mmCIF file of C-alpha atoms in Angstrom:
data_model
loop_
_atom_site.group_PDB
_atom_site.id
_atom_site.type_symbol
_atom_site.label_atom_id
_atom_site.label_comp_id
_atom_site.label_asym_id
_atom_site.label_seq_id
_atom_site.Cartn_x
_atom_site.Cartn_y
_atom_site.Cartn_z
ATOM 1 C CA GLU A 1 0.596 7.467 16.285
ATOM 2 C CA PHE A 2 -0.214 4.155 14.670
ATOM 3 C CA LYS A 3 -0.657 0.647 15.950
ATOM 4 C CA ILE A 4 1.080 -2.143 14.070
ATOM 5 C CA PHE A 5 -0.528 -5.587 14.292
ATOM 6 C CA LEU A 6 1.088 -8.760 12.924
ATOM 7 C CA GLY A 7 -0.865 -12.014 12.812
ATOM 8 C CA SER A 8 -0.861 -15.543 11.312
ATOM 9 C CA GLY A 9 2.075 -17.811 12.059
ATOM 10 C CA THR A 10 5.019 -16.916 14.286
ATOM 11 C CA THR A 11 5.367 -13.187 13.789
ATOM 12 C CA GLY A 12 8.121 -10.891 14.894
ATOM 13 C CA ILE A 13 9.352 -7.301 14.816
ATOM 14 C CA ASP A 14 13.091 -6.691 14.464
ATOM 15 C CA GLY A 15 15.158 -3.518 14.162
ATOM 16 C CA THR A 16 12.166 -1.177 14.035
ATOM 17 C CA ILE A 17 11.178 2.164 15.596
ATOM 18 C CA ILE A 18 7.448 2.165 16.386
ATOM 19 C CA LYS A 19 5.861 5.404 17.581
ATOM 20 C CA GLY A 20 2.761 3.636 18.894
ATOM 21 C CA ASP A 21 1.605 0.213 20.080
ATOM 22 C CA THR A 22 2.763 -3.114 18.703
ATOM 23 C CA HIS A 23 1.371 -6.663 18.900
ATOM 24 C CA ALA A 24 3.698 -9.510 17.876
ATOM 25 C CA HIS A 25 4.938 -12.919 18.956
ATOM 26 C CA SER A 26 8.490 -11.616 19.436
ATOM 27 C CA ILE A 27 10.205 -8.224 19.574
ATOM 28 C CA THR A 28 13.951 -7.831 19.016
ATOM 29 C CA ASN A 29 16.336 -4.907 18.589
ATOM 30 C CA SER A 30 13.399 -2.489 18.434
ATOM 31 C CA LYS A 31 12.291 0.798 19.983
ATOM 32 C CA VAL A 32 8.603 0.706 20.938
ATOM 33 C CA CYS A 33 7.245 4.023 22.228
ATOM 34 C CA GLY A 34 3.760 2.774 23.062
ATOM 35 C CA ASN A 35 2.589 -0.441 24.633
ATOM 36 C CA ALA A 36 4.132 -3.745 23.566
ATOM 37 C CA TYR A 37 2.133 -6.990 23.565
ATOM 38 C CA TYR A 38 4.248 -10.098 23.107
ATOM 39 C CA TYR A 39 4.076 -13.830 23.770
ATOM 40 C CA GLY A 40 6.353 -14.206 26.779
ATOM 41 C CA ALA A 41 9.480 -13.143 28.646
ATOM 42 C CA SER A 42 11.697 -15.151 26.288
ATOM 43 C CA THR A 43 10.286 -13.481 23.171
ATOM 44 C CA ILE A 44 11.618 -9.968 23.780
ATOM 45 C CA ASP A 45 15.349 -9.241 23.860
ATOM 46 C CA SER A 46 17.066 -7.150 26.534
ATOM 47 C CA PHE A 47 17.626 -4.152 24.240
ATOM 48 C CA SER A 48 13.939 -3.865 23.363
ATOM 49 C CA LEU A 49 12.818 -4.480 26.936
ATOM 50 C CA ASP A 50 15.198 -1.891 28.406
ATOM 51 C CA TYR A 51 14.018 0.698 25.895
ATOM 52 C CA LEU A 52 10.378 -0.118 26.562
ATOM 53 C CA ASN A 53 10.755 0.167 30.326
ATOM 54 C CA ASP A 54 12.592 3.512 30.378
ATOM 55 C CA PRO A 55 10.156 6.410 29.695
ATOM 56 C CA THR A 56 13.055 8.897 29.466
ATOM 57 C CA HIS A 57 14.292 7.471 26.186
ATOM 58 C CA ILE A 58 13.962 9.702 23.143
ATOM 59 C CA VAL A 59 13.009 8.281 19.777
ATOM 60 C CA CYS A 60 15.731 8.372 17.132
ATOM 61 C CA ASP A 61 15.371 10.561 14.043
ATOM 62 C CA PRO A 62 12.879 13.132 15.373
ATOM 63 C CA PRO A 63 11.881 16.039 13.131
ATOM 64 C CA SER A 64 14.123 19.087 12.947
ATOM 65 C CA PRO A 65 15.009 21.791 13.742
ATOM 66 C CA ALA A 66 15.026 21.811 17.536
ATOM 67 C CA PRO A 67 12.512 18.980 17.923
ATOM 68 C CA PRO A 68 10.745 18.393 21.219
ATOM 69 C CA ALA A 69 11.650 15.205 23.027
ATOM 70 C CA ILE A 70 9.509 12.254 21.956
ATOM 71 C CA LEU A 71 9.373 10.002 24.993
ATOM 72 C CA THR A 72 8.392 6.349 25.371
ATOM 73 C CA PRO A 73 5.599 6.084 27.960
ATOM 74 C CA GLY A 74 4.525 2.560 26.996
ATOM 75 C CA ALA A 75 4.529 -0.642 29.003
ATOM 76 C CA GLY A 76 5.021 -4.319 28.259
ATOM 77 C CA PHE A 77 2.203 -6.853 28.473
ATOM 78 C CA GLN A 78 2.929 -10.582 28.504
ATOM 79 C CA PRO A 79 2.034 -13.333 28.205
ATOM 80 C CA THR A 80 -0.211 -12.200 25.373
ATOM 81 C CA ALA A 81 -1.743 -14.578 22.869
ATOM 82 C CA ASP A 82 -0.693 -14.050 19.268
ATOM 83 C CA PRO A 83 -3.150 -11.849 17.339
ATOM 84 C CA THR A 84 -5.949 -13.608 15.501
ATOM 85 C CA PRO A 85 -5.465 -13.400 11.717
ATOM 86 C CA GLN A 86 -7.955 -11.048 10.093
ATOM 87 C CA ALA A 87 -9.790 -11.739 6.847
ATOM 88 C CA MET A 88 -8.820 -9.618 3.870
ATOM 89 C CA MET A 89 -11.254 -6.727 3.727
ATOM 90 C CA ILE A 90 -11.835 -6.411 -0.018
ATOM 91 C CA SER A 91 -13.981 -9.333 -1.086
ATOM 92 C CA ASP A 92 -13.749 -11.370 -4.275
ATOM 93 C CA ALA A 93 -17.188 -9.963 -5.092
ATOM 94 C CA ASN A 94 -15.783 -6.404 -4.958
ATOM 95 C CA ILE A 95 -12.988 -7.369 -7.344
ATOM 96 C CA THR A 96 -15.432 -9.090 -9.696
ATOM 97 C CA ASP A 97 -17.640 -5.984 -9.740
ATOM 98 C CA TRP A 98 -14.703 -3.751 -10.685
ATOM 99 C CA GLU A 99 -13.534 -6.174 -13.370
ATOM 100 C CA THR A 100 -17.057 -6.410 -14.809
ATOM 101 C CA SER A 101 -17.218 -2.621 -14.998
ATOM 102 C CA ALA A 102 -13.808 -2.482 -16.659
ATOM 103 C CA LEU A 103 -14.811 -5.096 -19.247
ATOM 104 C CA ALA A 104 -17.997 -3.150 -20.052
ATOM 105 C CA GLY A 105 -15.786 -0.299 -21.280
ATOM 106 C CA GLY A 106 -14.141 -2.442 -23.971
ATOM 107 C CA THR A 107 -10.946 -4.432 -24.475
ATOM 108 C CA LYS A 108 -7.592 -3.189 -25.729
ATOM 109 C CA THR A 109 -5.550 -4.934 -28.416
ATOM 110 C CA CYS A 110 -2.159 -6.263 -27.338
ATOM 111 C CA THR A 111 1.122 -6.195 -29.254
ATOM 112 C CA SER A 112 3.717 -8.874 -28.434
ATOM 113 C CA GLY A 113 2.010 -9.645 -25.133
ATOM 114 C CA SER A 114 1.753 -6.067 -23.877
ATOM 115 C CA TYR A 115 -0.267 -2.895 -24.190
ATOM 116 C CA THR A 116 1.726 0.366 -24.020
ATOM 117 C CA PRO A 117 -0.440 3.503 -23.881
ATOM 118 C CA ALA A 118 0.701 6.632 -25.676
ATOM 119 C CA ASN A 119 1.917 9.592 -23.658
ATOM 120 C CA GLY A 120 -1.152 11.540 -22.519
ATOM 121 C CA GLU A 121 -3.575 8.663 -23.161
ATOM 122 C CA THR A 122 -6.668 8.120 -21.010
ATOM 123 C CA LEU A 123 -7.497 4.583 -19.839
ATOM 124 C CA GLY A 124 -10.656 3.185 -18.314
ATOM 125 C CA PRO A 125 -13.029 1.695 -17.929
ATOM 126 C CA VAL A 126 -11.245 -1.006 -19.944
ATOM 127 C CA LYS A 127 -9.838 -4.527 -19.876
ATOM 128 C CA ILE A 128 -6.251 -5.101 -21.022
ATOM 129 C CA PRO A 129 -5.851 -8.846 -21.764
ATOM 130 C CA CYS A 130 -2.055 -8.777 -21.425
ATOM 131 C CA ASN A 131 0.677 -6.872 -19.608
ATOM 132 C CA LEU A 132 0.308 -3.102 -19.134
ATOM 133 C CA VAL A 133 3.549 -1.167 -19.628
ATOM 134 C CA ILE A 134 3.657 2.592 -19.057
ATOM 135 C CA ASN A 135 6.925 3.979 -20.381
ATOM 136 C CA GLY A 136 9.197 6.083 -18.223
ATOM 137 C CA GLY A 137 8.475 9.800 -18.138
ATOM 138 C CA GLU A 138 5.022 9.472 -19.700
ATOM 139 C CA THR A 139 1.654 10.557 -18.309
ATOM 140 C CA VAL A 140 -1.505 8.421 -18.308
ATOM 141 C CA THR A 141 -4.921 9.445 -17.001
ATOM 142 C CA ILE A 142 -7.205 6.848 -15.385
ATOM 143 C CA ASN A 143 -10.911 7.384 -16.083
ATOM 144 C CA GLY A 144 -12.446 4.246 -14.566
ATOM 145 C CA PRO A 145 -11.562 0.709 -13.484
ATOM 146 C CA VAL A 146 -8.729 -0.891 -15.444
ATOM 147 C CA TRP A 147 -8.444 -4.697 -15.431
ATOM 148 C CA VAL A 148 -5.030 -5.967 -16.512
ATOM 149 C CA ALA A 149 -4.937 -9.728 -17.149
ATOM 150 C CA GLY A 150 -1.168 -9.776 -16.720
ATOM 151 C CA ASP A 151 1.527 -7.696 -15.045
ATOM 152 C CA ILE A 152 1.671 -3.911 -14.609
ATOM 153 C CA THR A 153 4.921 -1.981 -15.025
ATOM 154 C CA LEU A 154 5.085 1.740 -14.265
ATOM 155 C CA GLY A 155 8.299 3.102 -15.784
ATOM 156 C CA ASN A 156 10.719 5.503 -14.095
ATOM 157 C CA SER A 157 9.228 8.953 -13.416
ATOM 158 C CA SER A 158 5.910 8.134 -15.084
ATOM 159 C CA ILE A 159 2.817 10.018 -13.898
ATOM 160 C CA ILE A 160 -0.483 8.240 -13.277
ATOM 161 C CA LYS A 161 -3.357 10.551 -12.431
ATOM 162 C CA LEU A 162 -7.081 10.197 -11.868
ATOM 163 C CA ALA A 163 -9.439 12.075 -14.192
ATOM 164 C CA PRO A 164 -10.619 15.401 -12.683
ATOM 165 C CA GLY A 165 -14.283 14.415 -13.008
ATOM 166 C CA PHE A 166 -13.953 11.890 -10.195
ATOM 167 C CA GLY A 167 -13.974 14.661 -7.602
ATOM 168 C CA GLY A 168 -13.694 12.995 -4.197
ATOM 169 C CA LEU A 169 -14.261 9.469 -5.559
ATOM 170 C CA SER A 170 -11.595 6.865 -6.320
ATOM 171 C CA THR A 171 -11.043 3.967 -8.714
ATOM 172 C CA THR A 172 -8.969 0.820 -9.160
ATOM 173 C CA VAL A 173 -6.278 -0.616 -11.432
ATOM 174 C CA ILE A 174 -6.309 -4.407 -11.016
ATOM 175 C CA ALA A 175 -3.579 -6.883 -11.996
ATOM 176 C CA ASP A 176 -5.421 -10.212 -12.197
ATOM 177 C CA ASP A 177 -4.782 -13.058 -14.634
ATOM 178 C CA PRO A 178 -7.129 -15.858 -13.511
ATOM 179 C CA ALA A 179 -5.339 -18.378 -15.742
ATOM 180 C CA ASN A 180 -1.898 -17.628 -14.244
ATOM 181 C CA LEU A 181 -2.440 -16.544 -10.638
ATOM 182 C CA THR A 182 0.892 -17.893 -9.352
ATOM 183 C CA THR A 183 3.064 -16.259 -12.023
ATOM 184 C CA LYS A 184 1.230 -13.131 -13.206
ATOM 185 C CA GLY A 185 -0.593 -10.208 -11.601
ATOM 186 C CA ILE A 186 2.577 -8.428 -10.422
ATOM 187 C CA VAL A 187 2.651 -4.619 -10.106
ATOM 188 C CA ASP A 188 6.131 -3.088 -10.486
ATOM 189 C CA VAL A 189 6.314 0.619 -9.555
ATOM 190 C CA ASN A 190 9.706 1.967 -10.613
ATOM 191 C CA ASN A 191 11.774 4.919 -9.429
ATOM 192 C CA GLY A 192 10.180 8.328 -9.216
ATOM 193 C CA VAL A 193 6.638 7.297 -10.187
ATOM 194 C CA LYS A 194 3.901 9.760 -9.160
ATOM 195 C CA VAL A 195 0.332 8.531 -8.619
ATOM 196 C CA CYS A 196 -2.162 11.370 -8.142
ATOM 197 C CA GLY A 197 -5.833 11.587 -7.298
ATOM 198 C CA SER A 198 -8.306 13.749 -9.205
ATOM 199 C CA ALA A 199 -6.697 16.942 -7.829
ATOM 200 C CA GLY A 200 -4.022 16.350 -10.443
ATOM 201 C CA TYR A 201 -0.287 16.814 -10.922
ATOM 202 C CA ASN A 202 1.717 20.003 -10.343
ATOM 203 C CA THR A 203 4.256 20.110 -13.166
ATOM 204 C CA GLY A 204 6.209 23.019 -11.690
ATOM 205 C CA PHE A 205 6.900 21.247 -8.419
ATOM 206 C CA ASN A 206 6.995 17.675 -9.814
ATOM 207 C CA GLN A 207 4.435 16.430 -7.317
ATOM 208 C CA CYS A 208 0.762 15.663 -6.947
ATOM 209 C CA TYR A 209 -1.512 18.442 -5.781
ATOM 210 C CA PRO A 210 -2.729 17.916 -2.181
ATOM 211 C CA SER A 211 -5.278 15.128 -1.992
ATOM 212 C CA ASN A 212 -8.968 15.977 -2.189
ATOM 213 C CA GLY A 213 -9.907 12.547 -0.862
ATOM 214 C CA SER A 214 -9.620 10.660 -4.157
ATOM 215 C CA TYR A 215 -7.094 7.917 -4.890
ATOM 216 C CA ILE A 216 -6.051 5.277 -7.373
ATOM 217 C CA MET A 217 -5.780 1.818 -5.827
ATOM 218 C CA PHE A 218 -3.449 -0.702 -7.444
ATOM 219 C CA LEU A 219 -4.643 -4.199 -6.543
ATOM 220 C CA SER A 220 -2.755 -7.442 -7.215
ATOM 221 C CA THR A 221 -4.277 -10.942 -7.037
ATOM 222 C CA HIS A 222 -0.867 -12.619 -7.460
ATOM 223 C CA HIS A 223 -1.135 -15.917 -5.548
ATOM 224 C CA ASN A 224 2.378 -16.653 -4.327
ATOM 225 C CA ALA A 225 3.421 -16.163 -0.725
ATOM 226 C CA THR A 226 7.142 -16.386 -1.588
ATOM 227 C CA THR A 227 7.221 -13.535 -4.128
ATOM 228 C CA ASN A 228 6.139 -9.902 -4.046
ATOM 229 C CA GLY A 229 2.877 -9.088 -5.797
ATOM 230 C CA ILE A 230 3.607 -5.360 -5.621
ATOM 231 C CA LYS A 231 7.076 -3.777 -5.685
ATOM 232 C CA LEU A 232 7.529 -0.092 -4.845
ATOM 233 C CA ARG A 233 10.947 1.142 -5.947
ATOM 234 C CA ASN A 234 13.067 4.038 -4.712
ATOM 235 C CA ASN A 235 11.408 7.448 -4.627
ATOM 236 C CA SER A 236 8.031 6.294 -5.919
ATOM 237 C CA ASP A 237 5.095 8.155 -4.449
ATOM 238 C CA GLY A 238 1.351 8.031 -3.827
ATOM 239 C CA ALA A 239 -1.602 5.669 -4.266
ATOM 240 C CA ILE A 240 -3.161 2.827 -2.296
ATOM 241 C CA PHE A 241 -1.639 -0.627 -2.786
ATOM 242 C CA TYR A 242 -3.418 -3.891 -1.967
ATOM 243 C CA THR A 243 -2.520 -7.551 -2.411
ATOM 244 C CA THR A 244 -4.809 -10.508 -1.778
ATOM 245 C CA GLN A 245 -2.313 -13.412 -1.626
ATOM 246 C CA SER A 246 1.222 -12.010 -1.759
ATOM 247 C CA LYS A 247 3.624 -9.519 -0.203
ATOM 248 C CA ILE A 248 4.108 -5.827 -0.863
ATOM 249 C CA GLU A 249 7.741 -4.708 -0.986
ATOM 250 C CA VAL A 250 8.399 -1.054 -0.135
ATOM 251 C CA GLU A 251 11.977 -0.126 -1.008
ATOM 252 C CA ASN A 252 14.189 2.759 0.101
ATOM 253 C CA ASN A 253 12.497 6.182 0.102
ATOM 254 C CA SER A 254 9.241 4.886 -1.389
ATOM 255 C CA SER A 255 5.956 6.183 -0.028
ATOM 256 C CA ALA A 256 2.290 5.199 -0.200
ATOM 257 C CA LYS A 257 -1.007 6.519 1.114
ATOM 258 C CA GLN A 258 -1.925 3.049 2.343
ATOM 259 C CA ILE A 259 -0.760 -0.523 1.924
ATOM 260 C CA THR A 260 -2.795 -3.601 2.810
ATOM 261 C CA GLY A 261 -1.556 -7.075 1.942
ATOM 262 C CA TRP A 262 -0.920 -10.672 2.880
ATOM 263 C CA GLY A 263 2.563 -9.532 3.869
ATOM 264 C CA VAL A 264 4.571 -6.305 3.869
ATOM 265 C CA GLU A 265 8.336 -5.914 3.504
ATOM 266 C CA LEU A 266 9.641 -2.451 4.456
ATOM 267 C CA GLU A 267 13.143 -1.377 3.401
ATOM 268 C CA ASN A 268 15.201 1.551 4.705
ATOM 269 C CA ASN A 269 13.478 4.962 4.755
ATOM 270 C CA SER A 270 10.202 3.697 3.298
ATOM 271 C CA ASN A 271 7.188 5.776 4.256
ATOM 272 C CA ILE A 272 3.479 4.939 4.564
ATOM 273 C CA VAL A 273 1.207 7.931 5.172
ATOM 274 C CA TYR A 274 -2.301 7.038 6.352
ATOM 275 C CA GLU A 275 -4.452 10.051 5.592
ATOM 276 C CA MET A 276 -7.422 11.124 7.660
ATOM 277 C CA GLY A 277 -10.675 10.018 6.052
ATOM 278 C CA LEU A 278 -9.067 7.322 3.922
ATOM 279 C CA ALA A 279 -11.342 4.666 5.415
ATOM 280 C CA SER A 280 -14.364 6.307 3.829
ATOM 281 C CA SER A 281 -12.973 6.447 0.292
ATOM 282 C CA ALA A 282 -15.602 5.390 -2.252
ATOM 283 C CA PHE A 283 -14.410 3.457 -5.287
ATOM 284 C CA THR A 284 -16.516 4.027 -8.373
ATOM 285 C CA THR A 285 -16.740 2.908 -11.993
ATOM 286 C CA GLY A 286 -16.154 6.449 -13.243
ATOM 287 C CA PRO A 287 -17.269 10.082 -13.150
ATOM 288 C CA GLY A 288 -21.046 10.260 -13.062
ATOM 289 C CA ALA A 289 -21.389 6.500 -12.544
ATOM 290 C CA SER A 290 -24.691 5.143 -11.303
ATOM 291 C CA TRP A 291 -23.214 3.206 -8.384
ATOM 292 C CA THR A 292 -20.206 3.020 -6.139
ATOM 293 C CA VAL A 293 -18.428 0.294 -4.221
ATOM 294 C CA ALA A 294 -17.548 1.623 -0.777
ATOM 295 C CA ASP A 295 -15.965 -0.869 1.593
ATOM 296 C CA GLU A 296 -15.069 1.117 4.666
ATOM 297 C CA SER A 297 -13.886 -1.779 6.813
ATOM 298 C CA TRP A 298 -10.558 -2.623 5.157
ATOM 299 C CA SER A 299 -8.554 0.559 5.499
ATOM 300 C CA GLU A 300 -6.878 2.162 8.487
ATOM 301 C CA ILE A 301 -6.895 5.734 9.708
ATOM 302 C CA PRO A 302 -4.925 7.463 12.456
#
């Protein structure tokens, strides 16, 4: 089970099944299986309240075949003050460190405002002073921090994998254009993209090998609360996604290992899998690097 917390401003949960606890200003048209903390009697609708108060209800869409009944033993608690907004857990200093490490590995040359790696190319540590475009169906290996001073586009069915030498360590791909924070720094993950840790990609089954505790984190510094800094399209898979000042949009059938952002927009059938041990992931400059950046406070685990 997971707890979902919403803070800052007047927050609400609508039309959602939550197999755990929830904290929000208002709850409407939702099925909460755990405890529900909300502002007052007028901020939860009758449908949600009736479901919450009847422990015999069974959650919709349980696993098959012949699933056991998943009951709703939670209770409502109100009046409850709105949650206190939490500071973003990756600091500007962390981002600067990763960008400095990327820059130390050299700078790519752009063509018509973009850099397009060849199929099978290895990137990182490196700075790309323009947009990064990975063509559909191509494979790129990440071998250290990548700083993109522009937008990142991962084409349909492209494969992004971490170099095997990372072992259980992780690294970052950052979209950050300091001169154009409100218009650039967008990460667009298109249909069928696979993002794999250092365990690699299984060509025969068209999927990443099971995680060995390493990840690639895509981080956007896009500064615009009205637009999405990261967009996960249909059937994309894997990775950690993080925004500092914008929303993350997770479309139909997309999945991620973790998302952390200023705001999150979940579409139908989207899936976020928080893996055990993810909070202790260490992000490093590269295989055999002399130091690591490990910020264990920002991620969530079951």
